[in-house]
Coordinates of C-alpha atoms in Angstrom, one line a residue:
X28 CA -25.3 181.8 228.9
X29 CA -27.3 178.8 230.0
X30 CA -30.3 176.9 228.5
X31 CA -32.6 178.1 231.3
X32 CA -32.0 181.7 230.3
X33 CA -32.6 181.0 226.7
X34 CA -35.9 179.2 227.5
X35 CA -37.1 182.0 229.8
X36 CA -36.2 184.6 227.2
X37 CA -38.1 182.8 224.4
X38 CA -41.2 182.3 226.7
X39 CA -41.2 186.0 227.6
X40 CA -40.6 187.4 224.1
X41 CA -42.7 185.0 222.1
X42 CA -45.3 183.9 224.7
X43 CA -48.3 183.5 222.5
X44 CA -46.6 182.1 219.4
X45 CA -46.8 178.4 218.6
X46 CA -43.5 176.8 219.7
X47 CA -44.2 173.1 219.1
X48 CA -46.7 171.2 217.0
X49 CA -46.4 167.4 217.5
X50 CA -48.2 164.2 218.3
X51 CA -49.2 165.5 221.7
X52 CA -50.8 168.7 220.4
X53 CA -49.6 172.3 220.1
X54 CA -47.8 174.5 222.7
X55 CA -47.1 178.2 222.8
X56 CA -43.7 179.4 223.9
X57 CA -45.2 180.6 227.2
X58 CA -46.7 177.1 227.8
X59 CA -43.5 175.3 226.9
X60 CA -41.3 177.6 229.1
X61 CA -43.7 177.2 232.1
X62 CA -43.8 173.4 231.8
X63 CA -40.1 173.0 231.3
X64 CA -39.2 175.0 234.4
X65 CA -41.9 173.2 236.4
X66 CA -40.5 169.9 235.3
X67 CA -37.0 170.9 236.2
X68 CA -38.0 171.9 239.7
X69 CA -40.2 168.7 240.0
X70 CA -37.2 166.5 239.2
X71 CA -35.2 168.1 242.0
X72 CA -38.1 167.9 244.4
X73 CA -38.2 164.1 243.8
X74 CA -34.7 163.9 245.2
X75 CA -32.5 164.0 242.2
X76 CA -29.4 166.2 242.6
X77 CA -27.4 168.3 240.0
X78 CA -24.9 166.0 238.3
X79 CA -27.1 162.9 238.6
X80 CA -27.4 161.0 235.4
X81 CA -31.0 160.5 234.1
X82 CA -32.0 158.2 231.3
X83 CA -34.5 159.6 228.7
X84 CA -36.4 157.0 226.7
X85 CA -39.0 158.5 224.4
X86 CA -40.0 158.5 220.7
X87 CA -40.4 161.7 218.7
X88 CA -43.0 163.7 220.6
X89 CA -43.5 167.0 222.4
X90 CA -42.4 165.8 225.8
X91 CA -39.0 164.8 224.5
X92 CA -38.3 168.5 223.9
X93 CA -39.6 169.3 227.4
X94 CA -37.4 166.7 229.1
X95 CA -34.3 167.6 227.1
X96 CA -34.6 171.2 228.2
X97 CA -35.7 170.5 231.8
X98 CA -32.9 168.1 232.6
X99 CA -30.4 170.7 231.4
X100 CA -32.0 173.5 233.4
X101 CA -32.0 171.3 236.5
X102 CA -28.3 170.6 236.2
X103 CA -29.0 166.9 235.6
X104 CA -27.1 164.9 233.0
X105 CA -29.3 163.6 230.2
X106 CA -28.5 160.1 228.9
X107 CA -30.7 159.6 225.8
X108 CA -31.7 156.1 225.0
X109 CA -32.6 155.4 221.4
X110 CA -35.9 153.5 221.5
X111 CA -34.7 151.4 218.5
X112 CA -32.0 149.8 220.6
X113 CA -32.3 146.4 222.2
X114 CA -33.3 146.5 225.9
X115 CA -29.9 144.9 226.7
X116 CA -28.2 148.0 225.2
X117 CA -30.4 150.2 227.5
X118 CA -29.2 148.2 230.5
X119 CA -25.5 148.5 229.5
X120 CA -25.8 152.2 229.0
X121 CA -27.6 152.6 232.3
X122 CA -24.9 150.6 234.2
X123 CA -22.0 152.4 232.4
X124 CA -23.5 155.9 233.1
X125 CA -24.4 155.2 236.7
X126 CA -27.9 156.5 236.1
X127 CA -30.1 156.9 239.1
X128 CA -33.3 157.9 237.3
X129 CA -35.3 157.5 234.1
X130 CA -37.9 159.4 232.2
X131 CA -39.7 157.0 229.9
X132 CA -42.8 156.9 227.7
X133 CA -45.4 154.4 229.1
X134 CA -45.0 152.4 225.9
X135 CA -41.5 151.2 226.9
X136 CA -41.0 148.7 229.7
X137 CA -37.5 148.6 231.2
X138 CA -36.0 146.1 233.6
X139 CA -34.0 148.6 235.6
X140 CA -34.2 149.1 239.3
X141 CA -33.6 152.8 239.7
X142 CA -34.5 155.1 242.6
X143 CA -36.3 157.7 240.5
X144 CA -38.8 157.0 237.6
X145 CA -41.0 159.4 235.7
X146 CA -43.5 158.0 233.2
X147 CA -44.9 160.0 230.4
X148 CA -48.6 159.0 230.5
X149 CA -48.2 158.2 234.2
X150 CA -46.8 160.5 236.9
X151 CA -45.3 163.0 234.4
X152 CA -48.2 165.5 234.5
X153 CA -48.6 165.3 238.3
X154 CA -44.9 166.1 238.7
X155 CA -45.2 169.2 236.5
X156 CA -48.4 170.3 238.3
X157 CA -47.0 170.0 241.8
X158 CA -43.5 171.5 241.3
X159 CA -42.2 174.5 243.1
X160 CA -38.9 175.9 244.4
X161 CA -35.7 177.5 243.1
X162 CA -33.4 176.0 240.5
X163 CA -29.6 175.7 241.1
X164 CA -27.0 177.1 238.6
X165 CA -26.1 174.5 236.0
X166 CA -23.0 172.4 236.2
X167 CA -20.5 171.9 233.4
X168 CA -21.7 168.5 232.1
X169 CA -25.0 168.6 230.1
X170 CA -25.3 165.1 228.7
X171 CA -23.7 161.7 228.0
X172 CA -24.0 160.7 224.4
X173 CA -23.2 157.1 223.7
X174 CA -21.4 155.8 220.6
X175 CA -19.8 152.5 219.8
X176 CA -16.1 152.4 220.2
X177 CA -13.6 150.1 218.4
X178 CA -14.5 147.4 220.9
X179 CA -18.2 147.6 220.0
X180 CA -19.1 148.5 223.6
X181 CA -21.1 151.7 224.2
X182 CA -18.8 154.7 225.0
X183 CA -20.2 157.7 226.9
X184 CA -19.1 161.0 225.5
X185 CA -19.2 163.9 227.9
X186 CA -20.9 166.9 226.3
X187 CA -20.7 170.3 228.1
X188 CA -22.7 173.5 228.1
X189 CA -19.8 175.0 226.1
X190 CA -20.3 172.2 223.5
X191 CA -24.0 172.9 223.3
X192 CA -23.6 176.7 223.0
X193 CA -21.0 176.2 220.3
X194 CA -23.4 174.0 218.4
X195 CA -26.2 176.6 218.8
X196 CA -24.0 179.3 217.3
X197 CA -22.7 177.2 214.5
X198 CA -26.0 175.5 213.6
X199 CA -27.6 179.0 213.5
X200 CA -25.0 180.8 211.4
X201 CA -23.2 178.1 209.4
X202 CA -26.0 175.5 208.7
X203 CA -29.0 177.8 208.7
X204 CA -27.2 180.8 207.3
X205 CA -28.5 183.1 210.1
X206 CA -31.3 183.1 212.7
X207 CA -34.7 181.8 211.5
X208 CA -37.5 184.3 211.1
X209 CA -40.7 184.2 213.2
X210 CA -42.5 182.7 210.2
X211 CA -40.1 179.8 209.8
X212 CA -41.0 176.2 210.8
X213 CA -38.6 173.4 211.4
X214 CA -39.7 169.8 210.8
X215 CA -38.1 167.1 213.0
X216 CA -38.4 164.4 210.3
X217 CA -35.8 162.2 212.0
X218 CA -35.2 161.1 215.6
X219 CA -34.8 164.1 217.9
X220 CA -32.3 162.0 219.8
X221 CA -29.9 162.4 216.8
X222 CA -28.7 165.6 215.1
X223 CA -32.3 166.8 214.4
X224 CA -32.2 167.7 218.1
X225 CA -29.5 170.3 217.5
X226 CA -32.0 172.5 215.7
X227 CA -34.2 172.8 218.9
X228 CA -32.3 175.7 220.4
X229 CA -31.8 177.8 217.2
X230 CA -35.5 177.8 216.5
X231 CA -36.5 178.2 220.1
X232 CA -34.3 181.2 220.6
X233 CA -35.6 182.8 217.4
X234 CA -39.2 182.4 218.3
X235 CA -39.8 180.1 215.4
X236 CA -42.0 177.0 215.5
X237 CA -41.1 173.3 215.4
X238 CA -43.1 170.4 214.1
X239 CA -42.4 166.9 215.3
X240 CA -43.2 163.8 213.2
X241 CA -43.6 160.5 215.3
X242 CA -41.7 158.7 212.5
X243 CA -40.5 159.5 209.0
X244 CA -43.1 159.3 206.3
X245 CA -42.3 160.7 202.9
X246 CA -45.9 161.7 202.1
X247 CA -46.3 163.4 205.5
X248 CA -43.1 165.4 204.8
X249 CA -44.5 166.6 201.5
X250 CA -47.8 167.6 203.1
X251 CA -46.0 169.4 205.9
X252 CA -43.9 171.4 203.5
X253 CA -46.5 172.2 200.8
X254 CA -49.6 172.6 203.0
X255 CA -48.5 173.3 206.6
X256 CA -45.7 175.9 206.1
X257 CA -42.6 173.9 207.0
X258 CA -39.5 175.8 205.8
X259 CA -36.5 173.9 207.1
X260 CA -35.7 170.2 207.8
X261 CA -32.8 167.8 208.0
X262 CA -32.5 164.1 207.3
X263 CA -30.1 161.3 206.2
X264 CA -29.6 160.5 202.5
X265 CA -31.8 157.4 202.6
X266 CA -34.7 159.7 203.6
X267 CA -34.0 162.1 200.8
X268 CA -34.0 159.1 198.4
X269 CA -37.5 158.2 199.6
X270 CA -38.7 161.7 199.0
X271 CA -37.3 161.6 195.4
X272 CA -39.1 158.3 194.7
X273 CA -42.4 160.2 195.2
X274 CA -41.8 162.4 192.3
X275 CA -43.1 165.4 194.3
X276 CA -41.5 168.8 194.8
X277 CA -40.6 170.6 198.0
X278 CA -39.9 174.0 196.5
X279 CA -41.1 176.1 199.5
X280 CA -38.2 174.7 201.6
X281 CA -35.6 177.3 202.5
X282 CA -33.3 174.6 203.7
X283 CA -33.0 170.8 203.2
X284 CA -30.0 169.7 205.3
X285 CA -28.5 166.2 205.2
X286 CA -25.9 164.5 207.4
X287 CA -24.9 161.1 208.7
X288 CA -23.6 159.7 205.4
X289 CA -22.3 161.0 202.1
X290 CA -24.8 161.6 199.3
X291 CA -23.8 160.6 195.8
X292 CA -23.4 163.6 193.5
X293 CA -26.1 162.3 191.1
X294 CA -28.6 162.1 194.0
X295 CA -27.7 165.6 195.1
X296 CA -28.3 167.0 191.6
X297 CA -31.7 165.2 191.4
X298 CA -32.6 166.6 194.8
X299 CA -31.8 170.1 193.8
X300 CA -33.8 169.8 190.6
X301 CA -36.8 168.0 192.0
X302 CA -37.0 168.9 195.7
X303 CA -35.3 172.2 196.4
X304 CA -32.1 174.0 195.3
X305 CA -31.5 174.9 199.0
X306 CA -29.4 171.9 200.1
X307 CA -26.9 172.1 202.9
X308 CA -24.6 169.3 204.3
X309 CA -23.0 169.2 207.7
X310 CA -20.4 166.8 209.2
X311 CA -19.7 166.0 212.8
X312 CA -19.1 163.3 215.3
X313 CA -20.4 162.3 218.7
X314 CA -17.0 163.4 220.1
X315 CA -17.2 166.7 218.1
X316 CA -20.7 168.1 218.2
X317 CA -22.0 169.1 214.8
X318 CA -21.4 171.1 212.7
X319 CA -17.6 170.6 212.3
X320 CA -17.8 171.4 208.6
X321 CA -20.6 172.7 206.4
X322 CA -21.2 172.5 202.6
X323 CA -23.6 175.4 202.1
X324 CA -26.2 176.0 199.4
X325 CA -23.8 178.2 197.4
X326 CA -21.3 175.4 197.1
X327 CA -24.1 173.0 196.1
X328 CA -25.1 175.4 193.4
X329 CA -21.5 175.7 192.2
X330 CA -21.5 171.9 191.7
X331 CA -18.6 170.0 190.2
X332 CA -16.3 168.3 192.6
X333 CA -17.6 170.4 195.5
X334 CA -20.6 168.0 195.6
X335 CA -18.1 165.3 197.0
X336 CA -16.8 167.7 199.7
X337 CA -17.9 167.9 203.3
X338 CA -17.4 171.7 203.1
X339 CA -15.7 174.4 205.1
X340 CA -14.9 174.4 208.8
X341 CA -17.7 176.0 210.9
X342 CA -17.1 179.1 213.0
X343 CA -14.4 178.6 215.6
X344 CA -13.5 175.1 214.3
X345 CA -9.9 174.3 213.5
X346 CA -9.1 171.5 211.2
X347 CA -5.8 169.8 210.2
X348 CA -4.8 166.7 208.2
X349 CA -1.9 164.8 209.8
X350 CA 0.2 161.7 209.2
X351 CA 0.7 158.8 211.6
X352 CA 3.2 160.8 213.7
X353 CA 0.9 163.8 214.0
X354 CA 2.7 166.0 211.5
X355 CA 0.8 168.1 209.0
X356 CA 0.7 166.7 205.5
X357 CA 0.9 168.9 202.4
X358 CA -2.4 170.4 201.1
X359 CA -4.3 167.8 199.0
X360 CA -2.7 164.8 200.6
X361 CA -4.6 162.2 202.6
X362 CA -4.2 161.8 206.3
X363 CA -6.2 161.7 209.6
X364 CA -8.7 164.5 210.2
X365 CA -8.1 166.2 213.6
X366 CA -10.1 169.1 215.0
X367 CA -9.9 171.6 217.9
X368 CA -12.4 174.1 219.3
X369 CA -15.3 174.5 221.7
X370 CA -17.2 171.7 219.8
X371 CA -14.8 169.0 221.0
X372 CA -16.1 166.7 223.8
X373 CA -15.2 167.1 227.5
X374 CA -13.9 163.5 227.5
X375 CA -15.2 160.0 227.9
X376 CA -17.3 158.8 230.8
X377 CA -15.8 156.4 233.3
X378 CA -13.6 153.6 232.1
X379 CA -14.9 153.8 228.5
X380 CA -11.5 154.7 227.1
X381 CA -8.3 156.7 227.6
X382 CA -9.3 160.1 226.3
X383 CA -5.6 161.0 225.9
X384 CA -5.4 158.6 223.0
X385 CA -7.9 160.6 221.0
X386 CA -7.5 164.2 222.4
X387 CA -4.0 165.6 222.5
X388 CA -3.2 169.2 223.2
X389 CA -6.9 170.0 222.6
X390 CA -6.9 168.3 219.2
X391 CA -9.4 165.5 218.7
X392 CA -8.0 162.7 216.5
X393 CA -11.2 161.6 214.7
X394 CA -10.0 158.4 213.0
X395 CA -11.5 159.7 209.8
X396 CA -9.3 160.0 206.7
X397 CA -9.5 163.0 204.5
X398 CA -7.7 165.8 202.7
X399 CA -8.1 169.6 202.6
X400 CA -8.1 171.7 199.4
X401 CA -9.5 175.2 198.8
X402 CA -10.3 175.5 202.5
X403 CA -12.7 172.5 202.2
X404 CA -12.6 169.0 203.6
X405 CA -12.9 165.9 201.5
X406 CA -13.5 162.7 203.5
X407 CA -12.1 159.4 202.1

């Protein structure tokens, strides 16, 4: 199963439904599928070849979803650049990844001398309009996702199609609790470059709409939920705190997911009382695509010490707690969290680090400390 097949299926089955509602307008599934495949072909006609690394520098907007999908379908390796980073960081990531092309919004100027450049607001629409030809089968590598290592230098994590498909399955069944309905609407309240982007495929394949906010705004979130039909969203705890400060309710939400940092139990209880009782937490790493573990709505409602837990392992995820010598520790004792499964990265890119130091016999040594009790993970 590849992303191109999923996009084509959604475009065919849900052609006239609204797929995306964002700063650049609305698109049906048919329009989105057509533009994504045209863009994929256009990138190859330019001269890019499968396996080439392409930088993607955009804010939250419709075209980010298009480029994310098109790069994958074309067999190109997407290297997302966070627009909040310093331009020097963009340069370091470009050099480390060996990127030969960039897709950027016209609002961002970059000092990179690359053979291929596509500008949203410039030649982007012309490229889509003039594209033709066949698409090659995708390769194994789908993206390079950069994280800071212990040295502080960006470290490129190789994510594969297997990783992305594992995330699609687990975001759908563990985080969402099952496929969205056609009436559901997901709100990208945070950067699509982060874990909010992992909800793109679950909603796309289900024929459900997605709404994109240019930037987080608590009042706009409240309006989107209470007046525009948003049913699902995800954010970091600081964003939840800003919603709580408004005093408003978000009772129509079927899911409010949070990740990126622990949420204090008192804040969780306030969120369940004021915002919505349907809270879900998920945990993951750049090296292990989320979700690794999930604390679902039922565990949130059970309360007690479960509110300090990161939850149960997702489908197909193996977890162990080991000591400094890699031996399992007794249940309830603290050690290093290690994990194995199709969610674990394909390795590091280039000279970023010796992957054998962190992945041994298929087990990723996360560097996080934790304990396991009652089939749930507690991080320390």
